[in-house]
Structures are given as C-alpha cells and as structure tokens.
Amino acid sequence: MLLLNDLKKKLAEQQKIVITTHYKPDGDALGSSLALYHWLIKYGHEVTLIVPSDYPSFLSWMPGQEDAIIYTSHQEKSDKQIEEADIIFCLDFNHLSRIQPMEAVVRKSTALKVMIDHHIGPEDFDDVRLWDYKAAATAQLVYDFIVNHMDDRQGISAEIATSLYTGIMTDTGSFRFPSTTAEVHRIIADLITLGAQNWKIHEYVFNSSTESRLKFLGFCLLNRLEVIPEYNAAIFAIEAEDLKQFNITTGDTEGLVNYALSVSGIRLAALIIDRTERIKLSLRSVGDIPCNEICSRYFEGGGHKNAAGGHSKKSLSEVVATFKSILPEYKNLLTK
Ligand code: 5GP
Ligand code: MN
C-alpha cells in the first residue's frame, strides 16, 4: 500500500488518469468524480471519466458531466483508456463488482489504483486508499483529499465546489442524516465561499421532476405502500408494469423509499422494484437497524447502516416475502 504523499509526488508529473465510480451513479458518485476530474485537469493530466452506466436526469446539469463516457456506449474506447492508464481513481465504491461491466478490465489493469470511499468492508484491490466509513459522502473525502492531503484549497474552483456540494447534499439527504456533523457543515460553508450556489443546486436536483414522475409518486403512495405496524416497517413493492405505465427511467425512483420512512413510527423502509432483469432493493432505517447487514446477508448487496441496497433474481412477490420473513429476527431493534 502506498501513502497519499507518494501519490502527491506522482501527481507532480503529468499522468494518464481514469476516474470511475459505481454502476448507476448517484449524486455523490458523480459529484465526487466530477470534482476530482476538474481538479486533475487543471494540473494538465490527461483525464477520462468513465461511468459504468447512465445516471439520473436530475444530475444532467452538473458541470462537466457531458465529458463523462458511459462505458457500455463506448466500450472499445473505454477499455483502451483503462489499459493505458497510469492511475485509476475508484470513487464511491470499494468492491470492483460495483462497476459491473468494467470489473474485469479494471481488475486486470496494472495502473496504480486509488480508492476514495466511505462504505464499510473494502475489498483489497487498491494501491492507495483514502477511506473513512464515517464520512458523510465520498465528496467529503475528495474535499479532504484536495484541501488537506494535496494542500490545494485554492485549487477549488466554483465547478469543483458545486460538484462537491451536490455529492454531500445528496448523500446526507439534504444535511438530515446523522452523518451530517459540524465538520460537514463547515465544509459546506467553505464550498459556498468557494462558489457553490447552494440554492441553485437544490433547485436543479429537487425541482426537476417530470409530470409523470410526480404522478408515479402519487400512484405508489396510494397503491403500493404497505405498512407493517407490528414491526414498524413499511414496504413499497413496485411492479415492472408500473414503471412502464409511468415511463419511469433511471433516477425517477430515487427518494421514493424515504416516503415509507416518513410514516410516523416507521424505523425500517424497503423499496423493492421489479427491474425485469432482476429485483432491486433499497433499504433505509433509523437508529441501529443495520440495512447493510440485511442487504449483504439476504440480497447480495451492502451499503451503510441506515441506507443500503441489494438485488435478487427471485420474483417480486418472493423478495417481498423474504423481506417480511426477516423482520422477526430484528424485532428487538425495530420495536425498541
Ligand atoms: P440505494 O438504495 O440508493 O440504491 O443505495 C443506498 C446505498 O447502498 C448506497 O450507499 C449504495 O452505494 C449502496 N448499495 C446500493 N445497492 C448496492 C448493491 O447492490 N451492493 C452494494 N454493496 N451496495 C449497494
Ligand atoms: Mn456515497
């Protein structure tokens, strides 16, 4: 394992760099990646940002996102960039399986691999690591990387500040989650000082629904929400047909699970969606209910204690039944 200081020395010379992040990037994945992208470009590196899949349209305003290459649309070109890279930055994930179609080519690459991440249980594939599971967002760690490890606060442009702000804002549920420490607020204040227009970012991310997305939300609240009061749990089970009916695309279901958690007394919420090729789960909890443990034990996934995800090849009704069958095991935590 190399030290961040060794990486700093390496970055004093021009490098061929690839940045990548997890499949279906969210605001933190894309925000942290774009921030690092803008910062590395400033110093003359040859940088390519390659994302494994498309991302939600509510992020399509982000500065520099038009430069990101979607791996599956440009596989040959992307493979070449990865093979020729001196350094690969892996942001907001710590298992190579999270980059799905890119896993094999990144694993094979002899480039120096740098992990910047805040999920628990990192896989040992990297050469340099900035990892802290207590960080509110990978964007917080990228701020720490630039300001403290690379000693370059003055190198944070308005574009970088905007990208980092978006990452921290989305991963903290707009500064609501327990991960939102005083230090996070100090960083956010600094990012505003450095040019992030906070009110505009909230506007872009949250006031960009299509009419059909909003109607889908109403439909789900009315027809797809099941509250299980004896376990303080709530489930949205969304059928493939529902997605089709409302023309739902990547990112349109983001945030839906929080409505289940917002029911008074609910401590564990599940969003279970039939994505046709597989069932996708998103869990959210309050307190000590370990969403990541539930996802890794039962749904081939992981994440954080209060927010995790997973998937299954079973049918929607089987996954819902599995989820319900787990609840008695966590009864103490759910009802205390
Ligand atoms: P979401 O429910 O928004 O998809 O994800 C919540 C959190 O769980 C995120 O931090 C995300 O990185 C993590 N996560 C989501 N899906 C998976 C998965 O399939 N595997 C793992 N290891 N983590 C996941
Ligand atoms: Mn994150």
Coordinates of C-alpha atoms and ligand atoms in Angstrom, one line a residue:
M1 CA 0.0 0.0 0.0
L2 CA 1.4 3.4 -1.0
L3 CA 0.8 6.6 1.0
L4 CA -1.2 9.6 -0.2
N5 CA 2.1 11.5 0.0
D6 CA 3.6 9.2 -2.6
L7 CA 0.5 9.8 -4.8
K8 CA 1.1 13.6 -4.3
K9 CA 4.6 13.2 -5.7
K10 CA 3.4 11.2 -8.6
L11 CA 0.8 13.8 -9.4
A12 CA 3.6 16.4 -9.7
E13 CA 4.2 14.9 -13.1
Q14 CA 1.6 14.5 -15.9
Q15 CA -0.2 11.3 -15.8
K16 CA -2.8 9.4 -17.8
I17 CA -5.7 9.1 -15.4
V18 CA -9.1 7.3 -15.5
I19 CA -11.7 8.1 -12.9
T20 CA -14.6 5.7 -12.4
T21 CA -17.5 5.2 -10.0
H22 CA -20.2 2.7 -9.3
Y23 CA -22.9 1.4 -11.6
K24 CA -26.0 3.8 -11.8
P25 CA -24.1 6.7 -10.3
D26 CA -25.9 8.8 -7.7
G27 CA -25.2 12.5 -6.8
D28 CA -22.2 11.6 -4.6
A29 CA -20.7 9.2 -7.2
L30 CA -21.0 11.7 -10.0
G31 CA -20.3 14.8 -7.8
S32 CA -17.1 13.4 -6.3
S33 CA -15.9 12.1 -9.7
L34 CA -16.5 15.4 -11.5
A35 CA -14.8 17.4 -8.7
L36 CA -11.7 15.2 -9.0
Y37 CA -12.0 15.4 -12.8
H38 CA -12.0 19.2 -12.8
W39 CA -9.1 19.3 -10.3
L40 CA -6.8 16.9 -12.1
I41 CA -7.5 18.6 -15.5
K42 CA -6.3 21.9 -14.0
Y43 CA -2.9 20.5 -13.5
G44 CA -2.5 19.2 -17.0
H45 CA -3.2 15.5 -16.5
E46 CA -4.9 13.5 -19.3
V47 CA -8.1 12.6 -17.5
T48 CA -11.0 10.4 -18.6
L49 CA -14.1 9.9 -16.5
I50 CA -15.8 6.6 -17.4
V51 CA -19.1 5.7 -15.7
P52 CA -20.3 2.1 -15.9
S53 CA -23.9 3.1 -16.8
D54 CA -26.2 6.0 -17.3
Y55 CA -27.3 8.3 -14.4
P56 CA -30.4 10.1 -13.4
S57 CA -31.6 13.1 -15.4
F58 CA -31.7 15.3 -12.3
L59 CA -27.9 15.2 -12.5
S60 CA -27.6 16.1 -16.1
W61 CA -26.9 19.8 -15.3
M62 CA -23.7 19.1 -13.5
P63 CA -20.6 20.9 -14.7
G64 CA -18.5 18.6 -16.9
Q65 CA -21.0 15.7 -16.9
E66 CA -21.1 16.0 -20.7
D67 CA -17.4 14.8 -20.8
A68 CA -18.2 11.6 -18.9
I69 CA -18.0 8.5 -21.1
I70 CA -20.7 5.9 -20.5
Y71 CA -18.8 2.6 -20.6
T72 CA -21.5 0.5 -22.3
S73 CA -21.9 3.0 -25.1
H74 CA -18.1 3.3 -25.8
Q75 CA -16.7 0.1 -24.7
E76 CA -13.7 -0.2 -27.0
K77 CA -12.5 3.3 -26.4
S78 CA -13.0 3.0 -22.7
D79 CA -11.1 -0.3 -22.5
K80 CA -8.2 1.3 -24.3
Q81 CA -8.2 4.3 -21.9
I82 CA -8.3 1.9 -18.9
E83 CA -5.5 -0.3 -20.3
E84 CA -3.2 2.7 -21.0
A85 CA -3.9 4.5 -17.7
D86 CA -1.1 5.2 -15.2
I87 CA -3.6 5.8 -12.4
I88 CA -7.2 4.7 -11.9
F89 CA -9.2 6.6 -9.3
C90 CA -12.1 4.5 -7.9
L91 CA -14.7 6.7 -6.3
D92 CA -17.7 5.9 -4.0
F93 CA -17.3 2.1 -4.2
N94 CA -14.9 -0.4 -2.7
H95 CA -15.7 -3.7 -4.4
L96 CA -14.9 -4.0 -8.1
S97 CA -18.2 -5.9 -8.6
R98 CA -19.9 -2.5 -8.1
I99 CA -18.6 -1.3 -11.5
Q100 CA -20.3 -4.3 -13.2
P101 CA -19.3 -4.3 -16.9
M102 CA -16.0 -2.7 -16.1
E103 CA -14.9 -5.0 -13.4
A104 CA -12.7 -7.4 -15.5
V105 CA -10.8 -4.7 -17.4
V106 CA -10.1 -2.6 -14.2
R107 CA -9.1 -5.6 -12.3
K108 CA -6.6 -6.6 -15.0
S109 CA -5.1 -3.2 -15.3
T110 CA -1.7 -2.6 -13.9
A111 CA -2.3 1.1 -13.2
L112 CA -2.0 2.5 -9.7
K113 CA -5.4 2.1 -8.2
V114 CA -6.6 4.8 -5.8
M115 CA -9.7 4.1 -3.7
I116 CA -11.6 7.1 -2.3
D117 CA -14.7 5.7 -0.5
H118 CA -16.9 5.7 2.6
H119 CA -18.6 2.3 2.5
I120 CA -17.8 -0.4 5.0
G121 CA -15.8 -3.6 4.2
P122 CA -13.4 -2.5 1.4
E123 CA -12.1 -5.2 -0.9
D124 CA -8.3 -5.3 -1.2
F125 CA -7.8 -4.3 -4.8
D126 CA -6.3 -0.8 -4.4
D127 CA -2.7 0.6 -4.0
V128 CA -3.6 3.9 -2.3
R129 CA -6.6 4.5 -0.1
L130 CA -8.5 7.4 1.3
W131 CA -11.3 5.5 3.1
D132 CA -13.5 6.5 6.0
Y133 CA -16.8 4.9 6.7
K134 CA -17.7 7.8 9.0
A135 CA -17.5 10.3 6.2
A136 CA -20.9 11.6 5.1
A137 CA -20.0 11.3 1.4
T138 CA -17.2 10.4 -0.9
A139 CA -17.4 14.1 -1.9
Q140 CA -16.4 15.0 1.7
L141 CA -13.3 12.8 1.3
V142 CA -12.4 14.4 -2.1
Y143 CA -12.6 17.8 -0.3
D144 CA -10.2 16.3 2.3
F145 CA -8.0 14.9 -0.4
I146 CA -7.6 18.2 -2.2
V147 CA -7.5 20.6 0.8
N148 CA -5.6 18.5 3.3
H149 CA -3.7 15.8 1.5
M150 CA -2.8 17.8 -1.7
D151 CA -2.7 21.1 0.2
D152 CA -4.6 22.9 -2.5
R153 CA -7.7 24.6 -1.1
Q154 CA -7.0 27.5 -3.6
G155 CA -7.3 25.0 -6.4
I156 CA -11.1 24.5 -5.7
S157 CA -12.9 26.3 -8.5
A158 CA -16.6 27.1 -8.5
E159 CA -17.2 24.0 -10.6
I160 CA -15.4 21.8 -8.1
A161 CA -17.2 23.4 -5.2
T162 CA -20.6 22.8 -7.0
S163 CA -19.8 19.1 -7.6
L164 CA -18.7 18.5 -4.0
Y165 CA -21.7 20.3 -2.6
T166 CA -24.0 18.2 -4.7
G167 CA -22.3 15.0 -3.5
I168 CA -22.6 15.9 0.1
M169 CA -26.1 17.2 -0.2
T170 CA -27.5 14.1 -1.9
D171 CA -25.7 11.6 0.4
T172 CA -26.8 13.3 3.5
G173 CA -30.5 13.6 2.5
S174 CA -30.0 17.4 2.3
F175 CA -28.0 17.5 5.6
R176 CA -30.5 15.5 7.6
F177 CA -28.8 12.2 8.3
P178 CA -26.7 11.6 11.4
S179 CA -23.6 11.6 9.3
T180 CA -24.1 15.4 9.0
T181 CA -21.6 16.5 11.6
A182 CA -20.5 20.1 12.4
E183 CA -17.4 19.4 10.3
V184 CA -19.7 18.6 7.3
H185 CA -21.4 21.9 7.8
R186 CA -18.0 23.7 8.0
I187 CA -17.0 22.0 4.7
I188 CA -20.4 23.0 3.1
A189 CA -19.9 26.6 4.3
D190 CA -16.4 26.6 2.7
L191 CA -17.8 25.2 -0.5
I192 CA -20.4 28.1 -0.7
T193 CA -17.5 30.5 0.0
L194 CA -15.6 28.9 -2.9
G195 CA -18.5 29.4 -5.3
A196 CA -21.2 26.7 -4.9
Q197 CA -24.5 28.3 -5.4
N198 CA -26.4 26.2 -2.8
W199 CA -30.0 27.4 -3.6
K200 CA -29.4 26.7 -7.3
I201 CA -28.1 23.2 -6.7
H202 CA -31.2 22.3 -4.6
E203 CA -33.4 23.8 -7.3
Y204 CA -31.7 21.7 -10.1
V205 CA -31.8 18.4 -8.1
F206 CA -35.2 18.6 -6.5
N207 CA -37.3 20.7 -8.8
S208 CA -36.7 18.8 -12.0
S209 CA -39.4 16.1 -11.9
T210 CA -41.5 15.3 -14.9
E211 CA -45.2 15.3 -14.6
S212 CA -45.3 11.5 -15.0
R213 CA -42.7 11.0 -12.3
L214 CA -44.9 13.0 -9.8
K215 CA -48.0 11.1 -10.8
F216 CA -46.0 7.8 -10.3
L217 CA -45.2 9.0 -6.8
G218 CA -48.9 9.6 -6.1
F219 CA -49.7 6.2 -7.6
C220 CA -47.1 4.4 -5.4
L221 CA -48.3 6.2 -2.2
L222 CA -51.9 5.2 -2.9
N223 CA -51.5 1.7 -4.3
R224 CA -48.0 0.3 -3.5
L225 CA -47.3 1.2 0.1
E226 CA -47.7 -1.4 2.8
V227 CA -47.2 -0.5 6.4
I228 CA -46.5 -3.4 8.9
P229 CA -47.1 -1.7 12.2
E230 CA -46.1 -4.7 14.4
Y231 CA -42.6 -4.3 13.1
N232 CA -42.5 -0.6 12.5
A233 CA -41.7 -1.4 8.9
A234 CA -43.0 -0.2 5.5
I235 CA -42.6 -1.6 2.0
F236 CA -43.1 -0.2 -1.5
A237 CA -43.3 -3.1 -3.9
I238 CA -43.2 -1.8 -7.4
E239 CA -44.1 -3.9 -10.4
A240 CA -42.4 -3.8 -13.8
E241 CA -45.7 -2.8 -15.3
D242 CA -45.9 0.3 -13.0
L243 CA -42.5 1.5 -14.3
K244 CA -43.8 1.1 -17.9
Q245 CA -47.1 2.8 -17.3
F246 CA -45.5 6.0 -15.9
N247 CA -42.4 5.9 -18.3
I248 CA -40.1 5.7 -15.3
T249 CA -36.3 6.0 -16.1
T250 CA -33.1 5.9 -14.2
G251 CA -33.3 8.0 -11.1
D252 CA -37.0 8.5 -11.1
T253 CA -37.4 6.2 -8.1
E254 CA -34.7 8.0 -6.2
G255 CA -36.1 9.3 -2.9
L256 CA -39.3 7.2 -3.0
V257 CA -38.1 4.9 -0.2
N258 CA -37.9 8.0 2.1
Y259 CA -41.7 8.4 1.9
A260 CA -42.1 5.0 3.5
L261 CA -39.7 6.0 6.3
S262 CA -41.5 9.3 6.8
V263 CA -44.6 7.4 8.2
S264 CA -44.7 8.2 11.9
G265 CA -43.1 5.4 13.9
I266 CA -41.6 3.6 10.9
R267 CA -38.0 2.5 11.6
L268 CA -37.2 0.4 8.5
A269 CA -38.4 1.1 5.0
A270 CA -37.9 -1.0 1.9
L271 CA -38.3 -0.1 -1.8
I272 CA -38.5 -3.3 -3.8
I273 CA -38.6 -2.8 -7.6
D274 CA -39.1 -5.3 -10.4
R275 CA -36.5 -4.1 -12.9
T276 CA -37.3 -7.1 -15.1
E277 CA -33.7 -8.4 -15.4
R278 CA -33.7 -8.5 -11.6
I279 CA -35.3 -7.2 -8.4
K280 CA -33.6 -4.2 -6.9
L281 CA -33.9 -3.3 -3.2
S282 CA -33.3 -0.1 -1.3
L283 CA -33.4 -0.1 2.4
R284 CA -33.5 2.8 4.8
S285 CA -33.6 2.8 8.6
V286 CA -33.3 4.9 11.7
G287 CA -31.2 4.1 14.7
D288 CA -29.3 0.8 15.0
I289 CA -31.2 -1.3 12.4
P290 CA -28.4 -2.5 10.1
C291 CA -29.7 -2.1 6.5
N292 CA -26.2 -3.1 5.2
E293 CA -26.2 -6.3 7.2
I294 CA -29.7 -7.2 5.9
C295 CA -28.7 -6.5 2.3
S296 CA -25.4 -8.4 2.5
R297 CA -27.0 -11.4 4.2
Y298 CA -30.1 -11.8 2.1
F299 CA -29.9 -9.6 -1.0
E300 CA -26.3 -9.8 -2.4
G301 CA -25.7 -6.2 -1.5
G302 CA -24.4 -3.8 1.1
G303 CA -24.0 -0.1 1.9
H304 CA -24.3 1.9 5.1
K305 CA -26.1 1.1 8.4
N306 CA -29.1 3.4 7.6
A307 CA -29.0 3.2 3.8
A308 CA -28.2 0.1 1.8
G309 CA -29.1 -1.7 -1.4
G310 CA -29.1 -5.1 -2.9
H311 CA -30.7 -7.3 -5.6
S312 CA -32.2 -10.7 -6.2
K313 CA -33.0 -13.0 -9.1
K314 CA -36.2 -14.2 -7.5
S315 CA -39.7 -12.8 -8.3
L316 CA -41.1 -9.6 -6.8
S317 CA -43.5 -11.5 -4.5
E318 CA -40.8 -13.9 -3.3
V319 CA -38.5 -11.0 -2.5
V320 CA -41.3 -9.2 -0.6
A321 CA -41.9 -12.5 1.3
T322 CA -38.2 -12.9 2.1
F323 CA -38.1 -9.3 3.4
K324 CA -41.1 -9.9 5.6
S325 CA -39.7 -13.2 6.9
I326 CA -36.5 -11.3 8.1
L327 CA -38.5 -8.9 10.3
P328 CA -39.0 -11.2 13.3
E329 CA -35.2 -11.6 13.6
Y330 CA -34.8 -7.8 14.0
K331 CA -37.9 -7.3 16.2
N332 CA -36.0 -6.1 19.2
L333 CA -34.3 -3.3 17.2
L334 CA -37.4 -2.5 15.3
T335 CA -39.7 -2.1 18.2
K336 CA -37.5 -0.7 20.9
Ligands
5GP1 P1 -29.6 2.9 -2.9 O1 -30.6 2.3 -2.1 O2 -29.8 4.4 -3.0 O3 -29.5 2.3 -4.3 O4 -28.2 2.7 -2.2 C1 -28.0 3.0 -0.9 C2 -26.6 2.7 -0.5 O5 -26.4 1.3 -0.6 C3 -25.6 3.4 -1.4 O6 -24.5 3.8 -0.5 C4 -25.1 2.3 -2.3 O7 -23.8 2.5 -2.6 C5 -25.3 1.0 -1.5 N1 -25.8 0.0 -2.5 C6 -26.9 0.0 -3.2 N2 -27.0 -1.1 -4.0 C7 -26.0 -1.9 -3.6 C8 -25.5 -3.2 -4.0 O8 -26.2 -3.9 -4.9 N3 -24.4 -3.7 -3.5 C9 -23.7 -2.9 -2.5 N4 -22.6 -3.5 -2.0 N5 -24.1 -1.7 -2.1 C10 -25.2 -1.2 -2.7
MN2 MN -21.6 8.0 -1.4

